[in-house]
Amino acid sequence: MPRTSPPDLAAQASLGADHEITTLLSAIEQEKVPDRLTQLAIELQNALVQKRRHQTTN
């Protein structure tokens, strides 16, 4: 029988936060807003992706 490791609570919390961020960004993208706000939301999304990539490589 394979052993399973205990759940990593910090990782679970991070995944929950990531899911919330993703949900909020999706909602922002669906709103009818000025182009500048849309551009800022895209830049925020890209920055969060880069942060996530950086965290997974460390």
Short mmCIF file of C-alpha atoms in Angstrom, two decimals:
data_model
loop_
_atom_site.label_atom_id
_atom_site.label_comp_id
_atom_site.label_asym_id
_atom_site.label_seq_id
_atom_site.Cartn_x
_atom_site.Cartn_y
_atom_site.Cartn_z
CA MET A 1 0.00 0.00 0.00
CA PRO A 2 1.59 3.34 -1.03
CA ARG A 3 2.18 5.95 1.64
CA THR A 4 0.62 9.32 1.17
CA SER A 5 2.17 12.46 2.56
CA PRO A 6 0.13 14.79 4.76
CA PRO A 7 -1.47 17.68 2.90
CA ASP A 8 0.64 20.82 2.64
CA LEU A 9 -1.64 23.45 4.14
CA ALA A 10 0.41 26.36 2.78
CA ALA A 11 0.20 24.93 -0.73
CA GLN A 12 -3.55 24.44 -0.37
CA ALA A 13 -3.97 28.03 0.82
CA SER A 14 -1.89 29.26 -2.11
CA LEU A 15 -4.02 27.28 -4.55
CA GLY A 16 -7.16 28.78 -3.01
CA ALA A 17 -5.76 32.28 -3.40
CA ASP A 18 -4.72 31.54 -6.98
CA HIS A 19 -8.22 30.30 -7.76
CA GLU A 20 -9.73 33.46 -6.30
CA ILE A 21 -7.35 35.64 -8.34
CA THR A 22 -8.21 33.70 -11.49
CA THR A 23 -11.92 34.09 -10.82
CA LEU A 24 -11.60 37.82 -10.23
CA LEU A 25 -9.48 38.35 -13.33
CA SER A 26 -12.01 36.44 -15.42
CA ALA A 27 -14.79 38.64 -14.06
CA ILE A 28 -12.75 41.77 -14.87
CA GLU A 29 -12.22 40.57 -18.44
CA GLN A 30 -15.98 40.08 -18.92
CA GLU A 31 -16.91 43.59 -17.78
CA LYS A 32 -17.44 46.38 -20.27
CA VAL A 33 -14.74 48.82 -19.19
CA PRO A 34 -12.45 51.44 -20.69
CA ASP A 35 -9.51 50.08 -22.67
CA ARG A 36 -6.96 51.38 -20.13
CA LEU A 37 -8.52 49.36 -17.31
CA THR A 38 -8.53 46.27 -19.50
CA GLN A 39 -4.85 46.81 -20.29
CA LEU A 40 -4.04 47.17 -16.58
CA ALA A 41 -5.93 43.97 -15.80
CA ILE A 42 -3.93 42.13 -18.47
CA GLU A 43 -0.68 43.49 -17.05
CA LEU A 44 -1.75 42.35 -13.57
CA GLN A 45 -2.56 38.91 -14.87
CA ASN A 46 0.82 38.65 -16.61
CA ALA A 47 2.62 39.77 -13.46
CA LEU A 48 0.81 37.15 -11.40
CA VAL A 49 1.71 34.45 -13.92
CA GLN A 50 5.37 35.49 -13.76
CA LYS A 51 5.26 35.45 -9.95
CA ARG A 52 3.75 31.97 -9.97
CA ARG A 53 6.41 30.73 -12.39
CA HIS A 54 9.15 32.23 -10.22
CA GLN A 55 7.74 30.57 -7.09
CA THR A 56 7.62 27.14 -8.71
CA THR A 57 11.26 27.33 -9.83
CA ASN A 58 12.53 28.12 -6.33
#
